[in-house]
Coordinates of N, CA and C in Angstrom, one line a residue:
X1 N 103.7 103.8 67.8 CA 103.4 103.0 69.0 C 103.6 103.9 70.2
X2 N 102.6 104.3 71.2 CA 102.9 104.2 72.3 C 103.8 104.4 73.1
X3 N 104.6 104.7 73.9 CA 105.7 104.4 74.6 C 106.0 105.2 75.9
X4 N 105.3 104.9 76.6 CA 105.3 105.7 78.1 C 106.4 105.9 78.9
X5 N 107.1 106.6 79.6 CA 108.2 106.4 81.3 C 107.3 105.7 81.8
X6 N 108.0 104.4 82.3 CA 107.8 103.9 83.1 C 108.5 104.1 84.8
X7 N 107.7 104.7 85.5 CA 108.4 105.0 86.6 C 108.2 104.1 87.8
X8 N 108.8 104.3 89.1 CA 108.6 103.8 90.2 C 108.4 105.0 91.1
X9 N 108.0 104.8 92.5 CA 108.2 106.1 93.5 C 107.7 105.2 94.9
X10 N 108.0 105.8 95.8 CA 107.9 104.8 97.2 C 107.4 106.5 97.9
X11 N 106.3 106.4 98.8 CA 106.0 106.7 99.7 C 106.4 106.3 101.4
X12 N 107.1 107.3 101.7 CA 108.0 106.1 102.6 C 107.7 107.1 104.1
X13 N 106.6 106.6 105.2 CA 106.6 106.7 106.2 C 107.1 106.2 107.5
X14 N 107.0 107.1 108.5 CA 107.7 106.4 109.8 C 106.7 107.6 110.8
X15 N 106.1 107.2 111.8 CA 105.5 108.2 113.1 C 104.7 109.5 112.5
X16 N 104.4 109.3 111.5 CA 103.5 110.2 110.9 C 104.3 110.9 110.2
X17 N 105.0 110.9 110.1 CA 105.5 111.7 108.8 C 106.3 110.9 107.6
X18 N 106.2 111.9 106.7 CA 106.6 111.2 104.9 C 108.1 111.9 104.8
X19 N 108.7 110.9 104.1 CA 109.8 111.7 103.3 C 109.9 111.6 102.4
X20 N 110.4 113.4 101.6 CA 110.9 113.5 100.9 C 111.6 113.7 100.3
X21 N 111.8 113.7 99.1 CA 113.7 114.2 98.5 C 113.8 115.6 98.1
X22 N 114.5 116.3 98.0 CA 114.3 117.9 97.7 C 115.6 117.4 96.3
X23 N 115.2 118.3 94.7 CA 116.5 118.2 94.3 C 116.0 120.1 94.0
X24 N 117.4 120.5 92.9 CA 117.3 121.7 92.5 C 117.2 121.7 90.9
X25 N 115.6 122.3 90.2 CA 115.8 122.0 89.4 C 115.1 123.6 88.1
X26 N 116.0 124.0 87.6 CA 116.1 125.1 87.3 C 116.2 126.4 88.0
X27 N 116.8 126.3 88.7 CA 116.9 126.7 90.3 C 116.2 127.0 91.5
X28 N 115.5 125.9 91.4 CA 114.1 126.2 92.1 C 114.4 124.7 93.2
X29 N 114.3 124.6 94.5 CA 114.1 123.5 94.9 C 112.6 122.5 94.8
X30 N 112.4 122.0 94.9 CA 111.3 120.9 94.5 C 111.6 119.4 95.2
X31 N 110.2 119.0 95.7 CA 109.9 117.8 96.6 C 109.5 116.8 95.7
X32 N 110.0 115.7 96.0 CA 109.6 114.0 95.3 C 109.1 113.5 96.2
X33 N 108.8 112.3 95.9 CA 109.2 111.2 96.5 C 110.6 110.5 95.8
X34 N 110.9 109.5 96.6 CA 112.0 108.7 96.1 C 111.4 108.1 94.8
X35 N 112.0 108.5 93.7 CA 111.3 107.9 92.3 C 112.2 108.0 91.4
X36 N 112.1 107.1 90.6 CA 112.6 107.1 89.1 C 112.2 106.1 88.1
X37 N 112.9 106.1 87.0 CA 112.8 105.2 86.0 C 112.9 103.7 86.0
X38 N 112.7 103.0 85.5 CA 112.7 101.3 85.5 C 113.9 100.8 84.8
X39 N 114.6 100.4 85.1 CA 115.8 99.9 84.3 C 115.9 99.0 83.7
X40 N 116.5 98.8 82.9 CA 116.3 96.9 81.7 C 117.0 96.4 83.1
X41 N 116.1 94.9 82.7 CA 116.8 93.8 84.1 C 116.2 93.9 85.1
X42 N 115.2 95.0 85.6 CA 115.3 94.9 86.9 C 113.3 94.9 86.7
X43 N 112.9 94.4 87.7 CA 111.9 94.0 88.5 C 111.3 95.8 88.8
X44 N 109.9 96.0 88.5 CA 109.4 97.1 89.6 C 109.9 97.1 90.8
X45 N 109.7 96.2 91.8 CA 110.2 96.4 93.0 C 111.4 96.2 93.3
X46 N 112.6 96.0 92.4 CA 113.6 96.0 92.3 C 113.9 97.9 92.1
X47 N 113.2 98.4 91.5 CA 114.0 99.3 90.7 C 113.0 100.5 91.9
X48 N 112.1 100.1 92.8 CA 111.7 101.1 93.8 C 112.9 100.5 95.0
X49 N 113.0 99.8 95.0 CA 114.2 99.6 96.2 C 115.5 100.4 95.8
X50 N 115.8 100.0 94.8 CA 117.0 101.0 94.0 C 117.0 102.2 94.1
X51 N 115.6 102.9 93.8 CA 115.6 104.3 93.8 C 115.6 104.8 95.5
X52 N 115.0 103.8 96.1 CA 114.7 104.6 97.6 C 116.4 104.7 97.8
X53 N 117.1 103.6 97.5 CA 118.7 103.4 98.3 C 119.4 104.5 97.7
X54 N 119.0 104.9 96.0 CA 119.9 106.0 95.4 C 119.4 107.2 96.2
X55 N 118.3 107.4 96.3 CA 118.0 108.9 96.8 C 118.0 109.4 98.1
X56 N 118.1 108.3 98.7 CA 117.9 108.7 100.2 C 118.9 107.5 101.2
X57 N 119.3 106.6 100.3 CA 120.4 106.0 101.0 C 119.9 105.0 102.4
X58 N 118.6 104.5 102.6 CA 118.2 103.4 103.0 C 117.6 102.8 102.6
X59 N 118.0 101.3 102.8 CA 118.3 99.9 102.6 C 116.9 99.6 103.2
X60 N 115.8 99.4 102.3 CA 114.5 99.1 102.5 C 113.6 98.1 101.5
X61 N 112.9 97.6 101.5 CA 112.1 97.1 100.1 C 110.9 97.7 100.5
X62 N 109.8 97.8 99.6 CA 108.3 98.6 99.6 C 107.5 97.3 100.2
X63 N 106.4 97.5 101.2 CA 106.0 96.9 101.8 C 104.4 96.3 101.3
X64 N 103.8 97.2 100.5 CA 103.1 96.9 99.4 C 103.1 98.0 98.0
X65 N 101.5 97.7 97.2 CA 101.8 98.1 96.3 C 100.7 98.8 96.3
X66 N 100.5 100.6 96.0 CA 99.2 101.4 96.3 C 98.5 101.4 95.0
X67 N 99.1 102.0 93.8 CA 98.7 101.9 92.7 C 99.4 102.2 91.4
X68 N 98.8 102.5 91.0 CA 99.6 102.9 89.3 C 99.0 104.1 88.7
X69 N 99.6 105.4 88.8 CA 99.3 106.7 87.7 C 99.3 106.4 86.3
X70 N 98.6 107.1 85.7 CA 98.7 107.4 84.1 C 98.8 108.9 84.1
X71 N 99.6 109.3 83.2 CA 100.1 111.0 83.9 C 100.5 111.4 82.7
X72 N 99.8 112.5 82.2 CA 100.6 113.6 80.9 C 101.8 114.6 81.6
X73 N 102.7 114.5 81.3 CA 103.1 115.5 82.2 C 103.0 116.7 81.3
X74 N 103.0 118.2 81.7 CA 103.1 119.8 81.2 C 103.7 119.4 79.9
X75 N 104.7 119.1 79.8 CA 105.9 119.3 78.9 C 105.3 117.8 77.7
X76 N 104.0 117.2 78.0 CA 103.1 116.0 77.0 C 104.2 114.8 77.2
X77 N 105.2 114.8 78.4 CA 105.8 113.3 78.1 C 104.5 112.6 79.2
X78 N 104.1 111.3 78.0 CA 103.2 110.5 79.3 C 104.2 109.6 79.6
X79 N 103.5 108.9 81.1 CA 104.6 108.7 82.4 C 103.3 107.1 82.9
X80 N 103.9 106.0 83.2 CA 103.4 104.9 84.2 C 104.5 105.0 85.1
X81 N 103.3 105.2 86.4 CA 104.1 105.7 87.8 C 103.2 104.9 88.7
X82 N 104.4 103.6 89.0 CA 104.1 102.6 90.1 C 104.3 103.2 91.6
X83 N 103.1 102.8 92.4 CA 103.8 103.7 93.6 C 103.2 102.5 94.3
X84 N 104.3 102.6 95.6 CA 104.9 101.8 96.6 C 104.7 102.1 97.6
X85 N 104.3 101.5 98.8 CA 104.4 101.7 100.7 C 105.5 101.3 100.5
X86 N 106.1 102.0 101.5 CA 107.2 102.0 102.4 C 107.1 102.4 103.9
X87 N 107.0 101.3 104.9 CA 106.5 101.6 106.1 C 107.7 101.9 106.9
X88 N 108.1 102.3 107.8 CA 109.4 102.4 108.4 C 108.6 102.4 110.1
X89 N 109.3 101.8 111.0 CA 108.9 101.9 112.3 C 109.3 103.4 113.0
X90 N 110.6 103.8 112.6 CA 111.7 104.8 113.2 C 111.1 106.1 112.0
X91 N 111.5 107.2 112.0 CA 112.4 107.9 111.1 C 113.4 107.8 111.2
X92 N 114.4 108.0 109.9 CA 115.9 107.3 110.3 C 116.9 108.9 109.3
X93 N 117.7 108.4 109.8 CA 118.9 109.2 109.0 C 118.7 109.1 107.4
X94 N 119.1 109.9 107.1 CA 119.3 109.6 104.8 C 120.8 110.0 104.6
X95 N 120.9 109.5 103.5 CA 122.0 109.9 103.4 C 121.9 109.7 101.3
X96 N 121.6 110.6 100.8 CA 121.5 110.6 99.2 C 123.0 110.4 98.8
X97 N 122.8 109.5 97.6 CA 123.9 108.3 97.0 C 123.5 109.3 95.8
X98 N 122.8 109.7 95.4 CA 122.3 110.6 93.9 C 123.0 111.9 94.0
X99 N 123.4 112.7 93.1 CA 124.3 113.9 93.0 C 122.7 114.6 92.8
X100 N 121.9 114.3 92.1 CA 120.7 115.4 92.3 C 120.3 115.9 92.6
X101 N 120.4 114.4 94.0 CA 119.1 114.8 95.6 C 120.1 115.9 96.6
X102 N 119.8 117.1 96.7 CA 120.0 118.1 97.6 C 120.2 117.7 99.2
X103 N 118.8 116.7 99.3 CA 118.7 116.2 100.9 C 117.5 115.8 100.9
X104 N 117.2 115.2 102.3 CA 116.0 114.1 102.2 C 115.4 115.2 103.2
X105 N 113.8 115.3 103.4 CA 113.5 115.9 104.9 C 112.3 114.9 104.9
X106 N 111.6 114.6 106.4 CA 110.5 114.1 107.3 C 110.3 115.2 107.3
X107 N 108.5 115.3 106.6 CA 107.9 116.4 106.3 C 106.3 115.9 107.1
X108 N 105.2 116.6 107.8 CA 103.8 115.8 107.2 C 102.9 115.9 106.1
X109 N 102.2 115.0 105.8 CA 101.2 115.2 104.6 C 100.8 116.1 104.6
X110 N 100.7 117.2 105.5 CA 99.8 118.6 105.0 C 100.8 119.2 104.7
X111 N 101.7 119.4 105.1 CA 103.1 120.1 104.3 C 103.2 120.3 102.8
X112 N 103.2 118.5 102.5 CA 103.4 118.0 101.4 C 101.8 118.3 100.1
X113 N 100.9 118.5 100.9 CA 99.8 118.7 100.0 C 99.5 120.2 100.2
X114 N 99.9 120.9 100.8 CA 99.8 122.7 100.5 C 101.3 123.3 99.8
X115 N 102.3 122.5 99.9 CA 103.5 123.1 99.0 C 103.5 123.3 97.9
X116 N 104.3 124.6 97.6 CA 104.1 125.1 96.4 C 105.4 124.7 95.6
X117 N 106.0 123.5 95.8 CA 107.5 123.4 95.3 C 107.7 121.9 94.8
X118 N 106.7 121.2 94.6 CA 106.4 120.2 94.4 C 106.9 119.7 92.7
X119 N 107.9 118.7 92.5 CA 108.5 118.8 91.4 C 107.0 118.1 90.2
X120 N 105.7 117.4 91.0 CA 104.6 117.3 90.3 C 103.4 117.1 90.6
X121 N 102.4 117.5 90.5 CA 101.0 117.1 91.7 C 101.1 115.7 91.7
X122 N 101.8 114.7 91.0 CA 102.1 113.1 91.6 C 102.6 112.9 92.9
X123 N 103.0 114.2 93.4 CA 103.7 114.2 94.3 C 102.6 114.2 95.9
X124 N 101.4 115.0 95.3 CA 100.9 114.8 96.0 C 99.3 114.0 95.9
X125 N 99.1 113.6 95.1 CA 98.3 112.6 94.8 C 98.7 111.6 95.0
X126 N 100.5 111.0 95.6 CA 100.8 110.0 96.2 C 100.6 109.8 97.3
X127 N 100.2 111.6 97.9 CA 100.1 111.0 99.3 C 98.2 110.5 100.0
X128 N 97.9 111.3 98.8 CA 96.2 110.9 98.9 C 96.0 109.8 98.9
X129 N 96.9 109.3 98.0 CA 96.2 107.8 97.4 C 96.8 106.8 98.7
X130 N 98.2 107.1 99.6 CA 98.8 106.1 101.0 C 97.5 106.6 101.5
X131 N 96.7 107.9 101.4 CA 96.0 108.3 102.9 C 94.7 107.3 102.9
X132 N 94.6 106.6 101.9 CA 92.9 105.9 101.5 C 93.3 104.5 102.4
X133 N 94.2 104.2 101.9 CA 94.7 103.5 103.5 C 94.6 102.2 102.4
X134 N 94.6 101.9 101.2 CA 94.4 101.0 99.8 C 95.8 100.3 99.6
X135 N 96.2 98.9 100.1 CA 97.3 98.4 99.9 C 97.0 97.0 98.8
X136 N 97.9 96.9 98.3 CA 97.9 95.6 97.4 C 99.0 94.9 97.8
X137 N 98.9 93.3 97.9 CA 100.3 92.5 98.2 C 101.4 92.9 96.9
X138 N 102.8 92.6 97.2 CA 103.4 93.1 95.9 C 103.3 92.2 94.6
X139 N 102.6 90.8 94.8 CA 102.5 89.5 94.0 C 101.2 90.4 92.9
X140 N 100.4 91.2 93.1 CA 99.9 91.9 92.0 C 100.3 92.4 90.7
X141 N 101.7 92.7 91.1 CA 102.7 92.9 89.8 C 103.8 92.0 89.9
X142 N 103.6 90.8 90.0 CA 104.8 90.1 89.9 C 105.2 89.9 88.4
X143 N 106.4 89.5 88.4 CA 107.2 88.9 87.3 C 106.5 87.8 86.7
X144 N 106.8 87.2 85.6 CA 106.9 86.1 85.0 C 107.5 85.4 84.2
X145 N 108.1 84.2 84.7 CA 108.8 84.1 83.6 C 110.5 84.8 83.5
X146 N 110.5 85.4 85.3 CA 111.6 86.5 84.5 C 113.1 85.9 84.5
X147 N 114.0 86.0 83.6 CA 115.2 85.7 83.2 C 116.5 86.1 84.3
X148 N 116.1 87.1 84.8 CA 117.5 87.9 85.6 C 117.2 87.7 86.9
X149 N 118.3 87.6 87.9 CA 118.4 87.3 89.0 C 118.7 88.5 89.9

């Protein structure tokens, strides 16, 4: 059978610029977005709220829903990678709750799409896909049915 990562990642803007998460990873620094794994119990937009608060330490929910990757990654693990608006009025402070994340920076999309440090071209094909300007309400992926509170 089958069996993909199921991921989350939030694009998360404020005054024109994106942020990122920088971690260090084989000693190399490298740019995310706020993203990770889906956890048993929890809701996609539970588990993109989660990831934004672990990695960057604000208290936000995703504002809509942009789309969904299907992704081999280099190393052949395939990956579903829900990605998220996250609108911010301000840029704000961060403060990473994750031992991984290095630090957060407010970067712009051309930054983010000419860097050579990018932990995956999802990284920047997230920002392509906010730039088409393509939102979905988050009731597109709703629950059903679901058991946990």
């Amino acid at each position: 059978m089958f069996k993909p990562h199921v991921t989350v990642a939030c694009v998360v803007h404020a005054q024109g610029k994106f942020l990122v998460v920088e971690e260090t990873i084989s000693g190399k620094a490298l740019w995310n977005q706020p993203a990770g794994h889906l956890e048993a119990n929890e809701t996609l937009v539970q588990a993109a709220k989660r990831e934004l608060w672990e990695e960057t330490g604000i208290h936000a929910a995703p504002d809509a829903f942009i789309r969904v990757h299907q992704w081999i990654a280099p190393d052949k693990t395939p990956f579903l990678r829900f990605l998220f608006a996250v609108d911010l009025e301000d840029v704000c402070a961060t403060e990473p709750h994750d031992s991984d994340i290095d630090r957060c920076l407010w970067v712009s999309a051309d930054e983010i799409l000419t860097a050579k440090n990018l932990r995956s071209p999802l990284v920047a094909e997230s920002i392509r896909s906010w730039q088409t300007g393509t939102r979905y309400p988050l009731s597109v992926i709703g629950e059903f049915n679901w058991p946990f509170q």
